[in-house]
Short mmCIF file of C-alpha atoms in Angstrom, two decimals:
data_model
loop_
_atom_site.label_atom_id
_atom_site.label_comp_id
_atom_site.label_asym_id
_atom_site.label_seq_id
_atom_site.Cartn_x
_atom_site.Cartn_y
_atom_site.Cartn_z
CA UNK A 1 11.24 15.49 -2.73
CA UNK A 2 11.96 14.23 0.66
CA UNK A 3 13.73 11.15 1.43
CA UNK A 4 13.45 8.45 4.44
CA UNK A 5 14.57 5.31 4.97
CA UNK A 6 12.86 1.90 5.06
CA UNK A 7 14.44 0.52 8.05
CA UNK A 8 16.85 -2.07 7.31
CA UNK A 9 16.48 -2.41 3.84
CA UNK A 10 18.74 0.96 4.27
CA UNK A 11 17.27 2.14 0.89
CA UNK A 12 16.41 5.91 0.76
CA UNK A 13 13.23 6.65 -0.27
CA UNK A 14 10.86 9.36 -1.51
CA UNK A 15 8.36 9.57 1.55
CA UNK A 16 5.47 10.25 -1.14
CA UNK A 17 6.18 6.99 -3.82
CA UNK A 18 4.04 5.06 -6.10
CA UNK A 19 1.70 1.65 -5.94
CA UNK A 20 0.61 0.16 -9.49
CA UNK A 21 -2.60 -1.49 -8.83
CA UNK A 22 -4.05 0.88 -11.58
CA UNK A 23 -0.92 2.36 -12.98
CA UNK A 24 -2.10 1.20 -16.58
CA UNK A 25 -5.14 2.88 -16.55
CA UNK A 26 -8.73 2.54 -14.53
CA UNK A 27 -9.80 -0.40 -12.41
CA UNK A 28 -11.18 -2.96 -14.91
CA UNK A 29 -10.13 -1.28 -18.18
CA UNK A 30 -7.23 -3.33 -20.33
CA UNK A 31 -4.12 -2.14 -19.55
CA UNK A 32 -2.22 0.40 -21.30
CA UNK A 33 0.96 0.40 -21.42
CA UNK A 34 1.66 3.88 -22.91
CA UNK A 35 -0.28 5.05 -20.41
CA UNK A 36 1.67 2.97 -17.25
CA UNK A 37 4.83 4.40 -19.00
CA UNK A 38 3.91 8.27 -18.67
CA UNK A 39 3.02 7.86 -15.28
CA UNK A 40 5.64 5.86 -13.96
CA UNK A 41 7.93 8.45 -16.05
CA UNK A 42 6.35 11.33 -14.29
CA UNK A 43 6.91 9.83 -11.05
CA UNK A 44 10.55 9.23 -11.81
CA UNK A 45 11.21 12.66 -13.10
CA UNK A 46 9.86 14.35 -9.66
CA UNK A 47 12.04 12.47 -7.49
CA UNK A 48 9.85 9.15 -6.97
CA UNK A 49 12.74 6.23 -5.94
CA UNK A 50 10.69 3.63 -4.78
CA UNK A 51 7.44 1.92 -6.95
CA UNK A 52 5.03 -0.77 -5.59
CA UNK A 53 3.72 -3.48 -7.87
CA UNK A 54 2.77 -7.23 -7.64
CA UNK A 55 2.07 -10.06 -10.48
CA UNK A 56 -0.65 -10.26 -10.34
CA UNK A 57 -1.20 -6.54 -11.09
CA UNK A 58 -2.95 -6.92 -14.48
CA UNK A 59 -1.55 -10.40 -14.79
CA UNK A 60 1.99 -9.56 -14.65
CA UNK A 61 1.74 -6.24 -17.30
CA UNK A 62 2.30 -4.18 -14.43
CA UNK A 63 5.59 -5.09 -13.34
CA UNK A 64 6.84 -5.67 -16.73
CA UNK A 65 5.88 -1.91 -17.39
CA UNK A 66 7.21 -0.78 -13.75
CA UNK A 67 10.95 -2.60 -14.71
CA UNK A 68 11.02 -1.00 -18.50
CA UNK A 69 9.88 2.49 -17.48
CA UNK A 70 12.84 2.30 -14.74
CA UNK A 71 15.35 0.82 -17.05
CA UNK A 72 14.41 3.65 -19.31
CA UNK A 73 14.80 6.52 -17.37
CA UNK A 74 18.54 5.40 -16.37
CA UNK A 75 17.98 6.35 -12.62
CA UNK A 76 17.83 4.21 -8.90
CA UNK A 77 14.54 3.49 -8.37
CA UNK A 78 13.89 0.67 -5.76
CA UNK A 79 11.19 -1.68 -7.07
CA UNK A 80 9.19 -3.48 -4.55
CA UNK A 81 6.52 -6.47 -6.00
CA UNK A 82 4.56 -8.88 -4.24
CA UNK A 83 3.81 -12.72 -5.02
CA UNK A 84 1.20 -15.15 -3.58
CA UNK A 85 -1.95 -14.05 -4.38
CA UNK A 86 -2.01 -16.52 -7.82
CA UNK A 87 -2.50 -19.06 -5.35
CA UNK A 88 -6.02 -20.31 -5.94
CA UNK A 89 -7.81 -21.11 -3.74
CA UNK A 90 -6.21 -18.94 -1.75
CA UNK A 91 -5.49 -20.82 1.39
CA UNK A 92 -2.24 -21.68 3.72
CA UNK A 93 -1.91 -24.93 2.20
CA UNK A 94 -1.49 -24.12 -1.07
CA UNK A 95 1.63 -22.09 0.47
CA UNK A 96 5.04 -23.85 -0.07
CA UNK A 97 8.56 -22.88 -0.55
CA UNK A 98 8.88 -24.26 -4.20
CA UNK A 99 5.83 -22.88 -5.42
CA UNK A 100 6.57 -19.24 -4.12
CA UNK A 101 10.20 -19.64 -5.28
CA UNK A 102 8.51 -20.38 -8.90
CA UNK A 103 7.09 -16.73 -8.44
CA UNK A 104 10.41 -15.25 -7.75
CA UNK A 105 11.36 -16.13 -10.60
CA UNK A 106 8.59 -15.44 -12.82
CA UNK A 107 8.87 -11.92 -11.31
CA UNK A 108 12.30 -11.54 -11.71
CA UNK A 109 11.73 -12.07 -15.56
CA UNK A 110 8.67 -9.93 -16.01
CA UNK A 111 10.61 -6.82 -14.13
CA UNK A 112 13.85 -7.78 -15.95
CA UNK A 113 16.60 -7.92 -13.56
CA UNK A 114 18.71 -10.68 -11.71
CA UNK A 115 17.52 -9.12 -8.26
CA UNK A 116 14.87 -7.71 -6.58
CA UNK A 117 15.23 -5.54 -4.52
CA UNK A 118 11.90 -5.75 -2.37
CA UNK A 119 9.64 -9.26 -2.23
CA UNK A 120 6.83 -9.31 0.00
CA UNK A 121 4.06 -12.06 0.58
CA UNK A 122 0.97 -10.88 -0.45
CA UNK A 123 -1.53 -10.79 2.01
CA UNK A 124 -1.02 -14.54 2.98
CA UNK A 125 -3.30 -16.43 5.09
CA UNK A 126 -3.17 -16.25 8.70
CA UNK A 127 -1.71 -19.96 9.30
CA UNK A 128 1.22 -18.87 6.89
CA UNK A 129 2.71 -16.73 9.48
CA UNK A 130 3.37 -19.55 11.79
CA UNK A 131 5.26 -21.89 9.28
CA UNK A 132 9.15 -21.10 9.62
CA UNK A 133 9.75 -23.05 6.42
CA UNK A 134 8.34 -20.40 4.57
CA UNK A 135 10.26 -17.59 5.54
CA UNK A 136 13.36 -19.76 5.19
CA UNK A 137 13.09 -19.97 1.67
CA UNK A 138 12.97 -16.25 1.31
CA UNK A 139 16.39 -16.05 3.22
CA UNK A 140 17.89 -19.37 0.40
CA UNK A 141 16.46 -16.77 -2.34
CA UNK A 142 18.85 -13.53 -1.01
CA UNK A 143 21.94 -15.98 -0.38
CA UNK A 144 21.49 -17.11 -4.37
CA UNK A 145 21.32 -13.64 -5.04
CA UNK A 146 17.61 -13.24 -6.49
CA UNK A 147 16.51 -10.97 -3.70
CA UNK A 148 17.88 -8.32 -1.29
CA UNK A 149 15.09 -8.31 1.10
CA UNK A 150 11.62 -9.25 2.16
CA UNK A 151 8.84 -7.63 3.05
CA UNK A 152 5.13 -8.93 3.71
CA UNK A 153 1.66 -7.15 2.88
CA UNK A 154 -0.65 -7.85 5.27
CA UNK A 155 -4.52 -6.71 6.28
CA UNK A 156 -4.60 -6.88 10.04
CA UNK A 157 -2.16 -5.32 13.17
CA UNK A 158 -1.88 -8.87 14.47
CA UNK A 159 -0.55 -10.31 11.32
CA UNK A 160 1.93 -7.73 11.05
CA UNK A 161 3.34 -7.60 14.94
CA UNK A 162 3.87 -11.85 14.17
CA UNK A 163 5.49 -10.93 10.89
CA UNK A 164 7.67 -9.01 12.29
CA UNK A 165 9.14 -11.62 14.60
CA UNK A 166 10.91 -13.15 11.49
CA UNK A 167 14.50 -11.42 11.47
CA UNK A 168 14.19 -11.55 8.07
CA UNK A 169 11.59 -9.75 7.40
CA UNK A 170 12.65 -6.17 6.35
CA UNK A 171 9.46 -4.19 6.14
CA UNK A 172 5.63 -4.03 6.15
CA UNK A 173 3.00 -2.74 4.34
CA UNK A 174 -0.07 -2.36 5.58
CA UNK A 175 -3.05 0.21 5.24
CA UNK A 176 -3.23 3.31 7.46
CA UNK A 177 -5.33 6.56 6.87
CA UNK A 178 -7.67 8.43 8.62
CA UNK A 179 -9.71 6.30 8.47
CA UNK A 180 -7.54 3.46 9.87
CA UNK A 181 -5.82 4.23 12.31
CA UNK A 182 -5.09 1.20 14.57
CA UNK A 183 -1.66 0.76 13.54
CA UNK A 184 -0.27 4.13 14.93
CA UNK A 185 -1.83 2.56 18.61
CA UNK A 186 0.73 0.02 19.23
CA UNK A 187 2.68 -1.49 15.70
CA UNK A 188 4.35 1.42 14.80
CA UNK A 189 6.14 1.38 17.84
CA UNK A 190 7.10 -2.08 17.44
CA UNK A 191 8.49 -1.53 13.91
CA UNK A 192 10.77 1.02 14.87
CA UNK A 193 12.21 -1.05 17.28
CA UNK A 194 12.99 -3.64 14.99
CA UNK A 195 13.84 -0.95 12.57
CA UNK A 196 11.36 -2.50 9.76
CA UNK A 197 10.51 -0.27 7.28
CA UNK A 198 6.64 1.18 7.20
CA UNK A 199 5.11 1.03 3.65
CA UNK A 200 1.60 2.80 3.44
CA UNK A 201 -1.09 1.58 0.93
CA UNK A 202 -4.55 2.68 0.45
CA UNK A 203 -3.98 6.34 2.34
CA UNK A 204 -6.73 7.65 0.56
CA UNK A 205 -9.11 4.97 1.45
CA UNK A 206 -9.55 3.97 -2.05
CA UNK A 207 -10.53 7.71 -3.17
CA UNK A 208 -12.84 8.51 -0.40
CA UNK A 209 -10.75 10.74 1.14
CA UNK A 210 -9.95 12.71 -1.70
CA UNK A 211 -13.03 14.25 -1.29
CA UNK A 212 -14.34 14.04 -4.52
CA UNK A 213 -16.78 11.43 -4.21
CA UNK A 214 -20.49 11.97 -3.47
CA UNK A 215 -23.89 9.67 -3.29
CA UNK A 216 -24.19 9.67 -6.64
CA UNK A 217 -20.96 8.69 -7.72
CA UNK A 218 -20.74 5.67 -9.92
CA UNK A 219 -17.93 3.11 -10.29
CA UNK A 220 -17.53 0.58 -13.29
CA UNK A 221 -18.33 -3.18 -12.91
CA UNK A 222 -14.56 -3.90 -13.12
CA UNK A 223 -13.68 -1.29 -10.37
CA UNK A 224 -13.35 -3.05 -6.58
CA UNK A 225 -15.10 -0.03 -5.60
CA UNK A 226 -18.22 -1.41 -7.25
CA UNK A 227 -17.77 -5.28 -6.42
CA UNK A 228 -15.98 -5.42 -3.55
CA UNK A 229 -17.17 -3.49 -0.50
CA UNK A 230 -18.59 -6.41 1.27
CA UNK A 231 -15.46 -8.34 0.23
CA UNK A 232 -17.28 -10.48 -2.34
CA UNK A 233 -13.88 -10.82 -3.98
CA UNK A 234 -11.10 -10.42 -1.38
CA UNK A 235 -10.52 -8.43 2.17
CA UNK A 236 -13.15 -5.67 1.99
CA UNK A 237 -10.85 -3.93 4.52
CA UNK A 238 -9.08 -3.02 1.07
CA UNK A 239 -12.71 -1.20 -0.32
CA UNK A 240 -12.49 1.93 1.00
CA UNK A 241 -10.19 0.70 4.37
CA UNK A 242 -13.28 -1.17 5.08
CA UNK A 243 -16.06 2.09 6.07
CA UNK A 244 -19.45 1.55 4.65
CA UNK A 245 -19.20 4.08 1.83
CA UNK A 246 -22.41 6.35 2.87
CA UNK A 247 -20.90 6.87 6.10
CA UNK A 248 -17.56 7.70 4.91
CA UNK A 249 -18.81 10.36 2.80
CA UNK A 250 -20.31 11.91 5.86
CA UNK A 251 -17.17 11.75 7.40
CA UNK A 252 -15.48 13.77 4.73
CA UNK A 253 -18.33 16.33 4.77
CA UNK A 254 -17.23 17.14 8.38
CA UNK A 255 -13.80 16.81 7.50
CA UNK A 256 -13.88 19.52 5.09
CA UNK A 257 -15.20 21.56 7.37
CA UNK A 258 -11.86 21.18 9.41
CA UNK A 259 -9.83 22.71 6.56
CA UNK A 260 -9.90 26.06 4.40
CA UNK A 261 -11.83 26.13 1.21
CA UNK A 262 -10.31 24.91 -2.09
CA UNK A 263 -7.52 22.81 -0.01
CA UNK A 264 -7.11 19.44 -1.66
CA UNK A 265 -8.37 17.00 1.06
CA UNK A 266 -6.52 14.43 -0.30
CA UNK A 267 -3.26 16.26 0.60
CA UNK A 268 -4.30 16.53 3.89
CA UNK A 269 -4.85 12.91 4.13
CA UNK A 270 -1.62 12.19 2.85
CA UNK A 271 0.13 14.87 5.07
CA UNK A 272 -1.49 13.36 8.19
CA UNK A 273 0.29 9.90 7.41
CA UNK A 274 3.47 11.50 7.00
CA UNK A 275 3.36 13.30 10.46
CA UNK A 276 4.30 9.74 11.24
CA UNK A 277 8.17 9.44 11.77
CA UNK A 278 7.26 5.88 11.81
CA UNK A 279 6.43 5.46 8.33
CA UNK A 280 8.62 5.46 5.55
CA UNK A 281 6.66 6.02 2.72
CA UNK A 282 3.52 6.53 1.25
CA UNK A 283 2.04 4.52 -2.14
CA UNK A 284 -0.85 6.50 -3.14
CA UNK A 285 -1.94 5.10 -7.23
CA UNK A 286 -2.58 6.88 -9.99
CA UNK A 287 -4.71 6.42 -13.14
CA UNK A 288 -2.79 9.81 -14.91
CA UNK A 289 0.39 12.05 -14.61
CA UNK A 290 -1.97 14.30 -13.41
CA UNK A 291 -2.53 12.32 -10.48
CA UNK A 292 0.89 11.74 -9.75
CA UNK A 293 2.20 15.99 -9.65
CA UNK A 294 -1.67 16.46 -7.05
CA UNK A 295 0.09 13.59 -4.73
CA UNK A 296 3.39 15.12 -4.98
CA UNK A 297 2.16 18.45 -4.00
CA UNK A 298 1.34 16.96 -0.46
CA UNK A 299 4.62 17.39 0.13
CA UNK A 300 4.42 21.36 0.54
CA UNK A 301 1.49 21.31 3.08
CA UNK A 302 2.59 22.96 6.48
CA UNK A 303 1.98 20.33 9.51
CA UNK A 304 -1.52 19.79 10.42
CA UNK A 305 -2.19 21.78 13.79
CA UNK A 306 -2.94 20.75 17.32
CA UNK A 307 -6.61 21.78 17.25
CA UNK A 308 -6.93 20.31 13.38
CA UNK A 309 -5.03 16.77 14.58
CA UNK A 310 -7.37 16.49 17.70
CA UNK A 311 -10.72 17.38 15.77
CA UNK A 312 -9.53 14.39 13.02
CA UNK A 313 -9.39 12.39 15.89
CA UNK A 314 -12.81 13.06 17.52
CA UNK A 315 -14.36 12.50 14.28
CA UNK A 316 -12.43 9.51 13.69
CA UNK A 317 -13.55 8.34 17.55
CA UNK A 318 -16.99 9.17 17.17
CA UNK A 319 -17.72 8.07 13.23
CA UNK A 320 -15.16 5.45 12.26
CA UNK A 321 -13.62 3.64 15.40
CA UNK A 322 -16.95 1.83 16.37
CA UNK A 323 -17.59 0.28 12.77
CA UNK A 324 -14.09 -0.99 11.94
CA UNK A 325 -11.30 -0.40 14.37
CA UNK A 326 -10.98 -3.33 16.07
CA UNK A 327 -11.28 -5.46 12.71
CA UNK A 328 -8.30 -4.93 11.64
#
């Protein structure tokens, strides 16, 4: 495993770590937590130090499986969640400092500890970026002692550069993959600066760029994959990092054609975001241990070559850029 660190958190983490959207089984299916526990456990035991989850991740189950299966295995594993999204509707003013401090603490229960170690504001509204009061309340929280740092999710580049402008905000995530690639243009360059850590979600564009997907693939009613991709539900920038699916599998056709036969195109993907020094680590899911040693294996892919980074860019300018780029 390799190791970087997420800015000034100054935690050490494994570059290739885990998110727990699905950890507890498939999109829509009741969550298992057997299942969430072999995974997590698998992650753990190849050097994973750093696992993603929110509450409302299957209602709170994943984060109470994320803090057993790390109390379990006896090891330091940084555990990141995420609160705001209960907030329903989900607008700025239902934003306020007690109500978010109320999730703290639910979370902080769920995960079973007296300190996170990672909080981040879930993909707030726009407006909630401009209210100071909010951010304060995050700072009361780590002077009481119920969090070391915070962090915010967010969908778009321009939410994340005014994010950053908090001092006390220690890192973002935000999506970034081949097929988004707008941060790397002018945020990344920002974050180092401030020395905020980079958290990457979605780097497979919800499974798309594994490859493994064709026309005739069929997700389940409960899978965002199926309901979401004009964001009936929430940002469809989160569906497949927003590309109309029938042109994303053409982009993968001529993607494979970059790349030897039988290479996992999903490690490629992966390896492309970590020939970022920018980013700090990577949060691919997974639905099985299985999933978790093919991610892993990533790791052991030379460097992507000149000729192989600048043909992933012209397909990127000439297939992707002119449908989404400039939406988020």
């Amino acid at each position: 495993m390799n190791y970087r660190k997420l800015g000034k958190t100054g935690f050490e983490v494994s570059e290739i770590s885990l998110g727990t959207w699905q950890v507890g089984g498939k999109w829509g299916s009741k969550f298992d937590h057997d299942l969430a526990e072999s995974i997590i456990r698998e992650a753990i035991d190849n050097g994973v130090t750093f696992i993603d989850t929110a509450d409302v991740y299957s209602d709170g189950e994943s984060e109470r499986a994320v803090g057993e299966a790390v109390r379990r295995s006896g090891k330091e594993v940084r555990i990141a969640t995420k609160c705001g999204r209960q907030i329903n509707p989900h607008v700025n003013k239902g934003y306020t400092p007690a109500i978010l401090r109320g999730y703290v603490e639910d979370s902080l229960k769920r995960i079973g500890t007296d300190c996170l170690d990672l909080i981040q504001l879930h993909c707030p509204p726009a407006e909630v970026y401009y209210r100071p009061e909010i951010f304060g309340e995050f700072e009361k929280l780590k002077q009481e002692g119920k969090i070391l740092n915070l962090g915010v999710s967010v969908e778009k580049v321009e939410e994340a550069i005014k994010a950053i402008e908090f001092e006390n905000v220690t890192t973002i995530q935000i999506i970034y993959n081949i097929f988004r690639q707008r941060p790397h243009e002018k945020f990344f360059a920002m974050a180092r600066e401030k020395n905020v850590g980079l958290i990457i979600r979605v780097p497979l564009a919800s499974g798309l760029l594994s490859g493994k997907f064709t026309s005739e693939t069929r997700f389940a009613p409960g899978d965002h994959r199926f309901f979401n991709r004009n964001g009936m539900k929430f940002d469809k920038g989160e569906t497949f990092a927003g590309v109309p699916y029938e042109t994303g599998l053409k982009a993968v056709a001529r993607l494979k054609e970059l790349f030897p036969e039988g290479l996992p195109l999903a490690h490629v993907a992966l390896k492309w975001i970590l020939m970022r020094e920018e980013v700090s680590c990577i949060i691919p899911g997974a639905s099985s241990p299985d999933q978790i040693r093919m991610n892993l294996e990533a790791m052991t892919l030379p460097p992507l070559s000149a000729e192989q980074l600048s043909a992933i860019d012209k397909l990127y300018e000439e297939d992707i850029k002119p449908l989404v780029h400039q939406l988020w």
